[in-house]
Amino acid sequence: MPKDLMEKGAILQRDKETYAIAPHIAGGIIDPAGLKKIAEVAEKYKAAALKITSAQRIAIVGLKAEDLDSAWADLEMKPGAAIGLCVRSVKICPGTTFCKRGLQDSVGVGLKLDELYHGMELPSKFKMGVSGCPNSCAEPAVKDLGLMGTAKGWTVLVGGNAARKPRLGVVLAEALSDEEALALADKVIKYYKANAEKKRLGEFIEEIGFEKFKGAVL
């Protein structure tokens, strides 16, 4: 039976015959030339649809298996980490770069997190959300690692997810600078990678206890 083709970044569709691919678009920010290229590839290979995903990507849906390699070659873009046990996505809001409500630079910090960790193999899938204000448009409270901007700096939350058993993230630290928030994110990811086995971060924290986890990363 056909299955996902991880090496091609291709996800089998409901018809069990065609695939979807999702080029990596860091933070959902793309220029007009990139959009045109995605549209041109979709047209050339007769895709069924273009789907904007919750991970701020544009999935090209309904491609034939024999067209996957050519489609990626034409795109000249890296695949988004949409499958596998890894850092799947870093969802970011417009922050102080674009939004009048932004209190912290979610674009700058989020793109740095994406650069450092997107696709990194981990014990389970791992999602991040970076919001520049408490409106939380990037949903940091339901991400494995979430950053929420306030007037005093970044609040870092850990252990959230919106999976089969939804879980709200727990506040790990508050009032952090960009550099402090990035350094803490690095500690969280490294500790999780070194110590967890096939569990989402929230399950891992629940297993060992929040205070133990907090003591290990702060």
Coordinates of N, CA and C in Angstrom, one line a residue:
M1 N 0.9 -1.2 0.0 CA 0.0 0.0 0.0 C 0.9 1.2 0.0
P2 N 0.5 2.3 -0.8 CA 1.3 3.5 -0.8 C 1.4 4.1 0.6
K3 N 2.4 4.9 0.8 CA 2.5 5.6 2.1 C 3.2 6.9 1.9
D4 N 3.3 7.7 3.0 CA 4.1 9.0 3.0 C 5.5 8.7 2.5
L5 N 6.0 9.6 1.7 CA 7.4 9.5 1.2 C 8.2 10.6 1.9
M6 N 8.7 10.3 3.1 CA 9.4 11.3 3.9 C 10.6 11.9 3.2
E7 N 11.3 11.0 2.5 CA 12.5 11.5 1.8 C 12.2 12.5 0.7
K8 N 11.0 12.6 0.3 CA 10.5 13.5 -0.7 C 9.6 14.6 -0.1
G9 N 9.4 14.6 1.2 CA 8.6 15.6 1.8 C 7.1 15.5 1.3
A10 N 6.7 14.3 1.0 CA 5.4 14.1 0.3 C 4.4 13.3 1.2
I11 N 3.2 13.8 1.4 CA 2.2 13.2 2.2 C 1.1 12.6 1.4
L12 N 0.9 11.3 1.5 CA -0.1 10.6 0.8 C -1.5 11.2 1.1
Q13 N -2.3 11.3 0.1 CA -3.6 11.9 0.2 C -4.7 10.9 0.3
R14 N -5.9 11.3 0.5 CA -7.0 10.4 0.9 C -7.3 9.4 -0.3
D15 N -7.0 9.8 -1.5 CA -7.3 8.9 -2.6 C -6.2 7.8 -2.7
K16 N -5.2 7.8 -1.9 CA -4.2 6.7 -1.8 C -3.4 6.7 -3.1
E17 N -3.4 7.7 -3.9 CA -2.7 7.7 -5.2 C -1.8 9.0 -5.3
T18 N -2.3 10.1 -4.8 CA -1.6 11.4 -5.0 C -1.0 11.9 -3.7
Y19 N -0.2 12.9 -3.8 CA 0.6 13.4 -2.7 C 0.5 14.9 -2.6
A20 N 0.7 15.4 -1.4 CA 0.8 16.8 -1.1 C 2.3 17.1 -0.7
I21 N 2.8 18.2 -1.2 CA 4.1 18.7 -0.7 C 3.9 20.1 -0.2
A22 N 4.8 20.5 0.7 CA 4.6 21.9 1.3 C 6.0 22.5 1.4
P23 N 6.4 23.4 0.5 CA 7.7 24.1 0.6 C 7.8 24.8 1.9
H24 N 9.0 24.9 2.5 CA 9.2 25.6 3.7 C 9.1 27.1 3.5
I25 N 8.2 27.8 4.2 CA 8.1 29.2 4.1 C 8.3 29.7 5.6
A26 N 9.5 30.2 5.9 CA 9.8 30.5 7.3 C 8.8 31.6 7.8
G27 N 8.1 31.3 8.8 CA 7.2 32.3 9.4 C 6.0 32.7 8.6
G28 N 5.8 32.0 7.4 CA 4.8 32.4 6.5 C 5.0 33.6 5.7
I29 N 6.3 34.0 5.7 CA 6.6 35.3 5.0 C 7.3 34.9 3.6
I30 N 6.7 35.3 2.5 CA 7.2 35.0 1.2 C 7.0 36.2 0.3
D31 N 7.9 36.3 -0.7 CA 7.8 37.4 -1.6 C 7.0 37.0 -2.8
P32 N 6.6 38.0 -3.7 CA 5.7 37.7 -4.8 C 6.3 36.7 -5.8
A33 N 7.7 36.7 -6.0 CA 8.3 35.7 -6.9 C 8.1 34.3 -6.3
G34 N 8.2 34.1 -5.0 CA 8.0 32.8 -4.4 C 6.6 32.3 -4.6
L35 N 5.6 33.2 -4.4 CA 4.2 32.8 -4.7 C 4.0 32.4 -6.1
K36 N 4.6 33.2 -7.0 CA 4.4 32.9 -8.4 C 5.0 31.5 -8.8
K37 N 6.1 31.2 -8.2 CA 6.8 29.9 -8.5 C 5.9 28.7 -8.0
I38 N 5.3 28.9 -6.8 CA 4.4 27.9 -6.2 C 3.2 27.7 -7.1
A39 N 2.7 28.8 -7.6 CA 1.5 28.7 -8.5 C 1.8 28.1 -9.8
E40 N 3.0 28.4 -10.3 CA 3.4 27.9 -11.6 C 3.6 26.4 -11.5
V41 N 4.2 25.9 -10.4 CA 4.4 24.5 -10.3 C 3.1 23.7 -10.1
A42 N 2.2 24.3 -9.4 CA 0.9 23.7 -9.2 C 0.2 23.6 -10.6
E43 N 0.3 24.6 -11.4 CA -0.3 24.6 -12.7 C 0.3 23.5 -13.6
K44 N 1.7 23.6 -13.6 CA 2.4 22.7 -14.5 C 2.1 21.2 -14.2
Y45 N 2.0 20.8 -13.0 CA 1.8 19.4 -12.6 C 0.3 19.1 -12.3
K46 N -0.5 20.1 -12.7 CA -2.0 19.8 -12.5 C -2.4 19.4 -11.1
A47 N -2.0 20.2 -10.1 CA -2.3 20.0 -8.8 C -3.8 20.2 -8.6
A48 N -4.4 19.4 -7.6 CA -5.8 19.5 -7.3 C -6.2 20.8 -6.6
A49 N -5.2 21.3 -5.8 CA -5.5 22.5 -5.0 C -4.2 23.1 -4.4
L50 N -4.3 24.3 -4.0 CA -3.3 24.9 -3.1 C -4.0 25.1 -1.8
K51 N -3.4 24.7 -0.7 CA -4.0 24.8 0.6 C -3.0 25.5 1.6
I52 N -3.5 26.6 2.1 CA -2.8 27.4 3.2 C -2.9 26.6 4.5
T53 N -1.8 26.2 5.1 CA -1.9 25.3 6.2 C -1.8 26.1 7.5
S54 N -2.1 25.4 8.6 CA -2.0 26.1 10.0 C -0.6 26.3 10.4
A55 N 0.4 25.7 9.7 CA 1.8 25.9 9.9 C 2.4 27.1 9.1
Q56 N 1.5 27.9 8.5 CA 1.9 29.0 7.7 C 2.7 28.6 6.4
R57 N 2.3 27.5 5.8 CA 2.9 27.0 4.6 C 1.8 27.0 3.5
I58 N 2.2 26.8 2.2 CA 1.2 26.6 1.2 C 1.5 25.2 0.6
A59 N 0.5 24.3 0.9 CA 0.7 22.9 0.4 C 0.2 22.8 -1.0
I60 N 0.9 22.1 -1.9 CA 0.5 21.8 -3.2 C -0.1 20.4 -3.2
V61 N -1.4 20.3 -3.4 CA -2.1 19.1 -3.1 C -2.5 18.3 -4.4
G62 N -2.3 17.0 -4.4 CA -2.8 16.2 -5.5 C -1.8 16.0 -6.6
L63 N -0.5 15.8 -6.2 CA 0.5 15.6 -7.2 C 0.7 14.1 -7.4
K64 N 1.1 13.7 -8.6 CA 1.4 12.3 -8.9 C 2.8 12.0 -8.4
A65 N 3.0 10.7 -8.0 CA 4.3 10.3 -7.4 C 5.4 10.5 -8.4
E66 N 5.2 10.3 -9.7 CA 6.2 10.5 -10.7 C 6.6 11.9 -11.0
D67 N 5.8 12.9 -10.4 CA 6.1 14.3 -10.7 C 6.8 14.9 -9.5
L68 N 6.9 14.2 -8.4 CA 7.4 14.8 -7.1 C 8.8 15.4 -7.3
D69 N 9.7 14.6 -7.8 CA 11.1 15.1 -8.0 C 11.2 16.3 -8.9
S70 N 10.5 16.3 -10.0 CA 10.5 17.4 -10.9 C 9.9 18.7 -10.3
A71 N 8.8 18.5 -9.5 CA 8.2 19.6 -8.8 C 9.1 20.3 -7.9
W72 N 9.8 19.5 -7.1 CA 10.8 20.1 -6.1 C 11.9 20.8 -6.9
A73 N 12.4 20.2 -7.9 CA 13.5 20.8 -8.7 C 13.0 22.2 -9.3
D74 N 11.8 22.2 -9.7 CA 11.2 23.5 -10.3 C 11.0 24.5 -9.2
L75 N 10.6 24.1 -8.0 CA 10.4 25.0 -6.9 C 11.7 25.7 -6.4
E76 N 12.7 24.9 -6.3 CA 14.0 25.3 -5.8 C 13.8 25.8 -4.4
M77 N 13.0 25.1 -3.6 CA 12.7 25.4 -2.2 C 12.9 24.2 -1.4
K78 N 13.2 24.3 -0.1 CA 13.3 23.2 0.8 C 11.9 22.7 1.3
P79 N 11.8 21.5 1.5 CA 10.5 21.0 2.1 C 10.3 21.5 3.5
G80 N 9.0 21.8 3.8 CA 8.7 22.1 5.2 C 8.7 20.7 6.0
A81 N 9.0 20.8 7.2 CA 9.0 19.6 8.1 C 7.6 19.2 8.5
A82 N 6.8 18.7 7.6 CA 5.4 18.5 7.9 C 5.1 17.1 8.5
I83 N 6.1 16.2 8.4 CA 6.0 14.9 8.9 C 7.2 14.5 9.6
G84 N 7.1 13.4 10.5 CA 8.3 13.0 11.2 C 8.4 13.5 12.6
L85 N 9.3 12.9 13.4 CA 9.6 13.3 14.7 C 10.7 14.4 14.7
C86 N 10.2 15.6 14.7 CA 11.2 16.7 14.5 C 10.5 18.0 14.8
V87 N 11.2 19.1 14.8 CA 10.6 20.4 14.9 C 9.8 20.7 13.6
R88 N 8.5 20.7 13.8 CA 7.6 20.8 12.6 C 7.5 22.2 12.1
S89 N 7.3 23.1 13.0 CA 7.1 24.5 12.5 C 7.3 25.5 13.6
V90 N 7.6 26.7 13.2 CA 7.7 27.9 14.1 C 6.7 28.9 13.6
K91 N 5.5 28.9 14.2 CA 4.4 29.8 13.8 C 4.7 31.2 14.4
I92 N 4.6 32.3 13.6 CA 4.9 33.6 14.1 C 3.8 34.6 13.7
C93 N 3.6 35.6 14.5 CA 2.7 36.7 14.2 C 3.5 37.8 13.6
P94 N 2.9 38.9 13.1 CA 3.6 40.0 12.5 C 4.4 40.8 13.5
G95 N 4.1 40.8 14.8 CA 4.9 41.5 15.8 C 5.1 42.9 15.5
T96 N 6.2 43.4 16.1 CA 6.6 44.8 16.0 C 7.0 45.2 14.5
T97 N 7.3 44.2 13.7 CA 7.7 44.4 12.3 C 6.5 45.0 11.5
F98 N 5.3 44.5 11.8 CA 4.1 45.0 11.0 C 2.9 45.4 11.8
C99 N 2.7 44.8 13.0 CA 1.4 45.0 13.7 C 1.5 46.2 14.7
K100 N 0.4 46.9 14.6 CA 0.3 48.1 15.6 C 0.2 47.7 17.0
R101 N -0.2 46.4 17.3 CA -0.3 45.9 18.6 C 0.9 45.2 19.1
G102 N 1.9 45.0 18.3 CA 3.1 44.3 18.6 C 3.9 44.9 19.8
L103 N 4.3 44.1 20.7 CA 5.1 44.6 21.9 C 6.5 44.1 21.8
Q104 N 6.7 42.9 21.1 CA 8.0 42.3 21.0 C 8.2 41.9 19.5
D105 N 9.5 41.7 19.2 CA 9.8 41.4 17.8 C 9.7 39.9 17.5
S106 N 8.4 39.5 17.3 CA 8.1 38.1 17.0 C 8.7 37.6 15.7
V107 N 8.8 38.5 14.7 CA 9.3 38.1 13.4 C 10.8 37.8 13.5
G108 N 11.6 38.7 14.2 CA 13.0 38.5 14.3 C 13.3 37.3 15.2
V109 N 12.7 37.1 16.3 CA 12.9 36.0 17.2 C 12.4 34.7 16.6
G110 N 11.2 34.7 16.0 CA 10.7 33.5 15.3 C 11.5 33.0 14.2
L111 N 12.0 33.9 13.3 CA 12.8 33.5 12.2 C 14.1 32.9 12.7
K112 N 14.7 33.5 13.8 CA 15.9 32.9 14.4 C 15.7 31.5 14.9
L113 N 14.5 31.3 15.5 CA 14.2 29.9 16.0 C 14.0 29.0 14.8
D114 N 13.4 29.5 13.8 CA 13.2 28.7 12.6 C 14.6 28.3 12.0
E115 N 15.4 29.2 11.9 CA 16.8 29.0 11.3 C 17.6 28.0 12.1
L116 N 17.4 28.0 13.4 CA 18.2 27.1 14.3 C 17.6 25.7 14.4
Y117 N 16.3 25.6 14.4 CA 15.7 24.3 14.8 C 14.8 23.7 13.8
H118 N 14.3 24.4 12.8 CA 13.3 23.7 11.9 C 13.9 22.4 11.3
G119 N 13.1 21.3 11.5 CA 13.5 20.0 11.0 C 14.4 19.2 11.9
M120 N 14.8 19.8 13.0 CA 15.7 19.1 13.9 C 15.0 17.8 14.5
E121 N 15.6 16.7 14.5 CA 15.1 15.5 15.0 C 15.0 15.5 16.5
L122 N 13.8 15.2 17.0 CA 13.5 15.2 18.5 C 12.7 13.9 18.8
P123 N 12.5 13.7 20.1 CA 11.8 12.5 20.5 C 10.4 12.4 20.0
S124 N 9.7 13.5 19.7 CA 8.4 13.5 19.1 C 8.3 14.8 18.3
K125 N 7.1 14.9 17.6 CA 6.9 16.2 16.9 C 6.9 17.3 17.9
F126 N 7.3 18.5 17.4 CA 7.6 19.6 18.3 C 7.2 20.9 17.5
K127 N 6.3 21.7 18.1 CA 5.8 22.9 17.4 C 6.1 24.1 18.3
M128 N 6.4 25.2 17.7 CA 6.7 26.5 18.4 C 5.7 27.5 17.9
G129 N 5.4 28.5 18.8 CA 4.6 29.6 18.4 C 5.2 30.9 19.1
V130 N 5.3 31.9 18.3 CA 5.9 33.2 18.8 C 4.9 34.3 18.5
S131 N 4.4 34.9 19.6 CA 3.4 36.0 19.4 C 4.0 37.2 20.1
G132 N 3.8 38.3 19.4 CA 4.4 39.6 19.8 C 3.6 40.3 20.9
C133 N 2.4 39.8 21.2 CA 1.7 40.5 22.3 C 0.7 39.4 22.9
P134 N 0.1 39.7 24.0 CA -0.8 38.7 24.7 C -2.0 38.3 23.9
N135 N -2.3 39.0 22.8 CA -3.4 38.5 21.9 C -3.1 37.0 21.4
S136 N -1.8 36.7 21.4 CA -1.4 35.3 21.1 C -1.9 34.8 19.8
C137 N -1.7 35.5 18.7 CA -2.2 35.1 17.4 C -1.4 33.9 16.9
A138 N -0.2 33.6 17.4 CA 0.5 32.4 16.9 C 0.3 31.2 17.9
E139 N -0.7 31.4 18.8 CA -1.1 30.3 19.7 C 0.0 29.7 20.5
P140 N 0.8 30.5 21.2 CA 1.9 29.9 22.0 C 1.5 29.0 23.1
A141 N 0.3 29.2 23.6 CA -0.1 28.4 24.8 C -0.5 27.0 24.4
V142 N -0.6 26.7 23.1 CA -0.9 25.3 22.7 C 0.2 24.8 21.8
K143 N 1.4 25.3 22.0 CA 2.6 24.8 21.3 C 3.5 24.1 22.4
D144 N 4.4 23.2 21.9 CA 5.4 22.6 22.8 C 6.2 23.7 23.5
L145 N 6.6 24.7 22.7 CA 7.4 25.8 23.2 C 6.7 27.1 22.6
G146 N 6.3 27.9 23.5 CA 5.6 29.2 23.1 C 6.3 30.4 23.7
L147 N 6.4 31.4 22.9 CA 6.8 32.7 23.4 C 5.7 33.8 23.2
M148 N 5.4 34.5 24.3 CA 4.4 35.5 24.2 C 5.0 36.8 24.6
G149 N 4.9 37.8 23.8 CA 5.4 39.1 24.1 C 4.6 39.9 25.0
T150 N 5.2 40.6 26.0 CA 4.5 41.6 26.8 C 5.3 42.9 26.9
A151 N 4.8 43.9 27.5 CA 5.5 45.2 27.6 C 6.8 45.0 28.4
K152 N 6.9 43.9 29.2 CA 8.1 43.7 30.0 C 9.1 42.7 29.3
G153 N 8.7 42.1 28.2 CA 9.6 41.2 27.6 C 8.8 39.9 27.2
W154 N 9.6 38.8 27.1 CA 9.0 37.6 26.6 C 8.5 36.7 27.8
T155 N 7.4 36.1 27.7 CA 6.9 35.0 28.6 C 7.1 33.7 27.8
V156 N 7.8 32.8 28.4 CA 8.0 31.5 27.8 C 7.2 30.4 28.4
L157 N 6.4 29.7 27.5 CA 5.5 28.6 28.0 C 6.0 27.3 27.4
V158 N 5.8 26.2 28.1 CA 6.3 24.9 27.7 C 5.2 23.9 27.9
G159 N 5.2 22.9 27.0 CA 4.3 21.7 27.2 C 2.9 21.8 26.6
G160 N 2.6 22.8 25.9 CA 1.3 22.9 25.3 C 1.1 22.0 24.0
N161 N -0.1 21.7 23.7 CA -0.4 21.1 22.4 C -1.9 21.1 22.2
A162 N -2.2 21.0 20.9 CA -3.7 20.9 20.5 C -4.0 19.6 19.9
A163 N -3.4 18.5 20.4 CA -3.6 17.2 19.9 C -4.8 16.5 20.4
R164 N -4.8 15.2 20.4 CA -6.0 14.4 20.8 C -6.3 14.7 22.3
K165 N -5.3 14.9 23.1 CA -5.5 15.4 24.5 C -4.9 16.7 24.6
P166 N -5.8 17.8 24.4 CA -5.3 19.2 24.4 C -4.6 19.5 25.8
R167 N -3.6 20.3 25.7 CA -2.8 20.7 26.9 C -2.4 22.2 26.8
L168 N -2.6 22.9 27.8 CA -2.1 24.3 27.9 C -0.7 24.3 28.4
G169 N 0.1 25.2 27.8 CA 1.5 25.3 28.2 C 1.6 26.0 29.6
V170 N 2.7 25.7 30.3 CA 2.9 26.2 31.6 C 4.0 27.3 31.5
V171 N 3.8 28.4 32.2 CA 4.8 29.5 32.2 C 6.1 29.0 32.9
L172 N 7.1 29.1 32.1 CA 8.5 28.7 32.6 C 9.3 29.9 33.0
A173 N 9.1 31.1 32.3 CA 9.9 32.3 32.7 C 9.1 33.5 32.1
E174 N 9.4 34.7 32.7 CA 8.8 35.9 32.2 C 9.8 37.0 32.1
A175 N 9.4 38.1 31.4 CA 10.1 39.3 31.3 C 11.6 39.1 30.8
L176 N 11.7 38.2 29.7 CA 13.0 37.9 29.2 C 13.3 38.8 28.0
S177 N 14.5 39.1 27.7 CA 15.0 39.8 26.5 C 15.0 38.8 25.4
D178 N 15.2 39.3 24.1 CA 15.3 38.4 23.0 C 16.3 37.4 23.2
E179 N 17.5 37.8 23.6 CA 18.6 36.9 23.8 C 18.4 35.9 24.9
E180 N 17.7 36.3 26.0 CA 17.4 35.4 27.1 C 16.4 34.4 26.7
A181 N 15.4 34.8 25.9 CA 14.3 33.9 25.4 C 14.9 32.9 24.5
L182 N 15.8 33.3 23.6 CA 16.4 32.3 22.7 C 17.3 31.3 23.4
A183 N 18.0 31.8 24.4 CA 18.9 31.0 25.2 C 18.1 29.9 26.0
L184 N 17.0 30.3 26.5 CA 16.1 29.4 27.3 C 15.5 28.4 26.3
A185 N 15.1 28.8 25.1 CA 14.5 27.9 24.2 C 15.6 26.8 23.8
D186 N 16.8 27.2 23.7 CA 17.9 26.3 23.3 C 18.0 25.3 24.5
K187 N 18.0 25.7 25.7 CA 18.1 24.8 26.8 C 17.0 23.8 26.9
V188 N 15.8 24.3 26.7 CA 14.6 23.4 26.7 C 14.7 22.4 25.6
I189 N 15.0 22.8 24.4 CA 15.1 21.8 23.3 C 16.2 20.8 23.5
K190 N 17.4 21.2 24.0 CA 18.5 20.3 24.2 C 18.2 19.3 25.4
Y191 N 17.6 19.8 26.4 CA 17.2 18.9 27.5 C 16.2 17.9 27.1
Y192 N 15.2 18.3 26.4 CA 14.2 17.4 25.9 C 14.8 16.4 25.0
K193 N 15.6 16.8 24.1 CA 16.3 15.9 23.1 C 17.1 14.8 23.8
A194 N 17.8 15.3 24.9 CA 18.7 14.4 25.6 C 18.0 13.4 26.5
N195 N 16.8 13.7 27.0 CA 16.2 13.0 28.1 C 14.9 12.3 27.8
A196 N 14.2 12.7 26.8 CA 12.8 12.2 26.5 C 12.9 11.1 25.5
E197 N 11.9 10.2 25.5 CA 11.7 9.1 24.6 C 10.3 9.1 24.1
K198 N 10.1 9.4 22.8 CA 8.8 9.2 22.1 C 7.6 9.8 22.8
K199 N 7.9 11.0 23.4 CA 6.8 11.7 24.1 C 6.8 13.2 23.7
R200 N 5.6 13.8 23.5 CA 5.6 15.2 23.4 C 6.1 15.9 24.6
L201 N 6.6 17.1 24.5 CA 7.2 17.8 25.6 C 6.3 17.8 26.8
G202 N 5.0 18.1 26.6 CA 4.1 18.2 27.8 C 4.0 16.9 28.5
E203 N 4.0 15.8 27.8 CA 3.9 14.5 28.5 C 5.2 14.2 29.2
F204 N 6.3 14.6 28.6 CA 7.6 14.4 29.3 C 7.7 15.2 30.6
I205 N 7.3 16.5 30.5 CA 7.3 17.3 31.7 C 6.4 16.8 32.8
E206 N 5.2 16.3 32.4 CA 4.3 15.7 33.4 C 4.9 14.4 34.0
E207 N 5.7 13.7 33.2 CA 6.3 12.4 33.7 C 7.4 12.7 34.8
I208 N 8.2 13.7 34.5 CA 9.3 14.0 35.4 C 9.0 15.0 36.5
G209 N 7.9 15.8 36.3 CA 7.5 16.9 37.2 C 8.1 18.2 36.7
F210 N 7.2 19.2 36.8 CA 7.5 20.5 36.3 C 8.7 21.1 37.0
E211 N 8.8 21.0 38.3 CA 9.8 21.6 39.1 C 11.2 21.0 38.7
K212 N 11.3 19.7 38.5 CA 12.5 19.1 38.0 C 12.9 19.6 36.7
F213 N 11.9 19.7 35.8 CA 12.2 20.3 34.5 C 12.7 21.7 34.5
K214 N 12.0 22.5 35.3 CA 12.3 23.9 35.5 C 13.8 24.1 36.0
G215 N 14.1 23.3 37.0 CA 15.4 23.3 37.6 C 16.5 23.0 36.7
A216 N 16.2 22.1 35.7 CA 17.2 21.6 34.7 C 17.5 22.6 33.7
V217 N 16.5 23.5 33.3 CA 16.7 24.4 32.2 C 16.9 25.9 32.6
L218 N 16.6 26.2 33.8 CA 16.7 27.6 34.3 C 18.1 27.8 35.0

